[in-house]
């Protein structure tokens, strides 16, 4: 079947539109690995995608990159290195302690588990 000029034009436009989106933040879910979770490559981009709309100044903690220090020095203490399940941050993310964060759309199980893994691995600025 031969392509008409119109079909070719549409395909060209699709290619242009999809390639122009490359440099933007990922719009799909950020996927965490089973181990070796990185603050810079996994957690901070997740904050930017899911938390920054509210937490960039007026609502503490400030999660604007680089956010590690702001997260780790927040009071009440959010992260207990080595104790992911007991950390207040994880308890807010999985809904055990209110208010749940994010308030409207819960993070998915892979993301919550990934944050727990990062804390269990020492909560490093890695
Ligand atoms: C729609 C806005 C919104 C989004 C999105 C949001 N938060 Fe919040 N967050 C709030 C508000 C408002 C408060 C203050 C709530 C209160 O004190 O009752 C808060 C409070 C917090 C606190 C402090 C709790 C305390 O006890 O001091 C933490 C930690 C937090 N959010 C983490 C996050 C994280 C992590 C994300 C992303 C995964 C997130 N939030 C997404 C609005 C938001």
XYZ file of C-alpha atoms and ligand atoms in Angstrom:
169
model
C 0.000 0.000 0.000
C 1.371 3.376 -1.008
C 1.384 6.257 1.443
C -0.379 9.406 0.415
C 1.361 12.730 0.895
C -1.085 13.453 3.692
C -0.146 10.258 5.566
C 3.548 11.010 5.183
C 3.008 14.500 6.524
C 1.183 13.133 9.580
C 3.982 10.664 10.297
C 6.563 13.438 9.987
C 4.611 15.609 12.448
C 4.383 12.729 14.943
C 8.143 12.209 14.774
C 8.792 15.914 15.322
C 6.358 16.181 18.237
C 7.649 13.060 20.011
C 11.318 13.959 19.594
C 10.793 17.482 20.906
C 9.616 16.072 24.241
C 12.906 14.322 24.992
C 14.484 16.885 27.300
C 11.478 17.395 29.536
C 10.940 15.688 32.863
C 9.710 12.137 32.557
C 5.923 12.116 32.563
C 5.722 8.351 33.137
C 6.184 6.828 36.584
C 9.749 6.945 37.914
C 10.831 3.333 38.410
C 13.064 2.365 41.345
C 15.554 -0.533 41.231
C 15.536 -3.383 43.791
C 18.782 -2.117 45.350
C 21.388 0.648 45.016
C 18.745 3.356 45.107
C 20.219 6.780 44.390
C 19.033 10.017 45.942
C 20.072 12.047 42.922
C 18.818 9.737 40.184
C 15.627 8.330 41.724
C 14.394 10.165 44.784
C 15.021 13.796 43.892
C 13.395 13.431 40.425
C 10.403 11.841 42.166
C 10.154 14.823 44.537
C 10.306 17.131 41.528
C 7.553 15.222 39.776
C 5.221 14.566 42.711
C 5.929 17.014 45.537
C 7.414 20.229 44.179
C 4.069 21.709 43.167
C 3.517 22.315 46.893
C 6.931 21.925 48.565
C 9.081 24.583 46.966
C 9.181 27.143 49.726
C 5.990 28.117 51.482
C 5.110 24.566 52.596
C 8.037 22.901 54.390
C 9.997 20.720 53.868
C 11.446 22.569 50.866
C 12.133 19.859 48.275
C 13.656 22.118 45.608
C 16.844 20.459 44.253
C 19.322 20.031 45.879
C 16.934 18.910 48.619
C 18.939 16.350 50.605
C 19.900 18.644 53.494
C 16.446 20.151 53.776
C 14.897 16.670 53.944
C 17.413 15.285 56.431
C 17.400 18.234 58.846
C 13.613 18.693 58.954
C 11.948 18.515 62.368
C 10.199 16.243 63.226
C 12.850 13.859 61.905
C 11.584 12.288 58.674
C 14.311 9.765 57.919
C 16.003 7.312 60.323
C 18.917 5.880 58.308
C 18.714 2.064 58.273
C 15.071 2.031 59.373
C 12.929 2.608 56.304
C 9.707 1.136 57.635
C 9.897 3.157 60.867
C 10.799 6.453 59.226
C 8.080 9.102 59.471
C 8.516 9.890 55.770
C 7.574 6.341 54.742
C 4.701 6.277 57.217
C 3.287 9.394 55.571
C 3.845 8.035 52.068
C 2.139 4.682 52.733
C -0.697 6.284 54.700
C -0.005 4.919 58.208
C 0.350 8.487 59.520
C -1.603 11.487 58.292
C -1.631 13.725 56.462
C -0.803 11.334 53.585
C 1.755 12.695 51.112
C 1.031 13.486 48.354
C -2.428 14.389 49.723
C -4.328 13.380 46.609
C -2.501 10.748 44.553
C -0.519 8.117 46.460
C 2.915 7.098 45.139
C 2.921 3.612 43.639
C 4.198 0.544 45.560
C 7.487 0.409 43.648
C 8.236 4.024 44.576
C 7.373 3.641 48.269
C 9.436 0.452 48.443
C 12.292 2.209 46.635
C 12.355 5.047 49.172
C 12.318 2.489 51.985
C 15.238 0.671 50.322
C 17.199 3.930 50.028
C 16.707 4.555 53.771
C 17.618 0.935 54.634
C 20.769 1.318 52.544
C 21.836 4.238 54.752
C 19.919 7.252 53.357
C 23.023 8.620 51.669
C 23.326 11.664 49.463
C 24.290 9.373 46.588
C -1.029 19.261 46.960
C 0.061 19.784 47.761
C 1.079 18.787 48.305
C 1.779 17.830 47.632
C 1.709 17.468 46.156
C 2.644 17.211 48.602
N 2.477 17.799 49.821
Fe 3.503 17.390 51.540
N 2.432 18.779 52.549
C 1.433 19.575 52.005
C 0.841 20.395 53.062
C -0.272 21.392 52.871
C 1.530 20.060 54.253
C 1.266 20.595 55.664
C 0.238 19.660 56.216
C -0.034 19.831 57.676
O 0.833 20.276 58.406
O -1.156 19.456 58.059
C 2.524 19.061 53.894
C 3.404 18.501 54.797
C 4.400 17.614 54.459
C 5.426 17.132 55.359
C 5.620 17.598 56.802
C 4.812 16.840 57.791
C 5.065 17.269 59.209
O 4.603 16.539 60.088
O 5.700 18.303 59.459
C 6.192 16.274 54.656
C 7.404 15.499 55.164
C 5.677 16.215 53.303
N 4.588 17.034 53.227
C 6.218 15.449 52.293
C 5.712 15.397 51.001
C 6.300 14.580 49.973
C 7.528 13.725 50.129
C 5.528 14.774 48.857
C 5.678 14.098 47.528
C 5.777 12.664 47.528
C 4.479 15.715 49.206
N 4.634 16.066 50.519
C 3.525 16.193 48.323
C 1.054 19.610 50.691
C 1.526 18.770 49.681
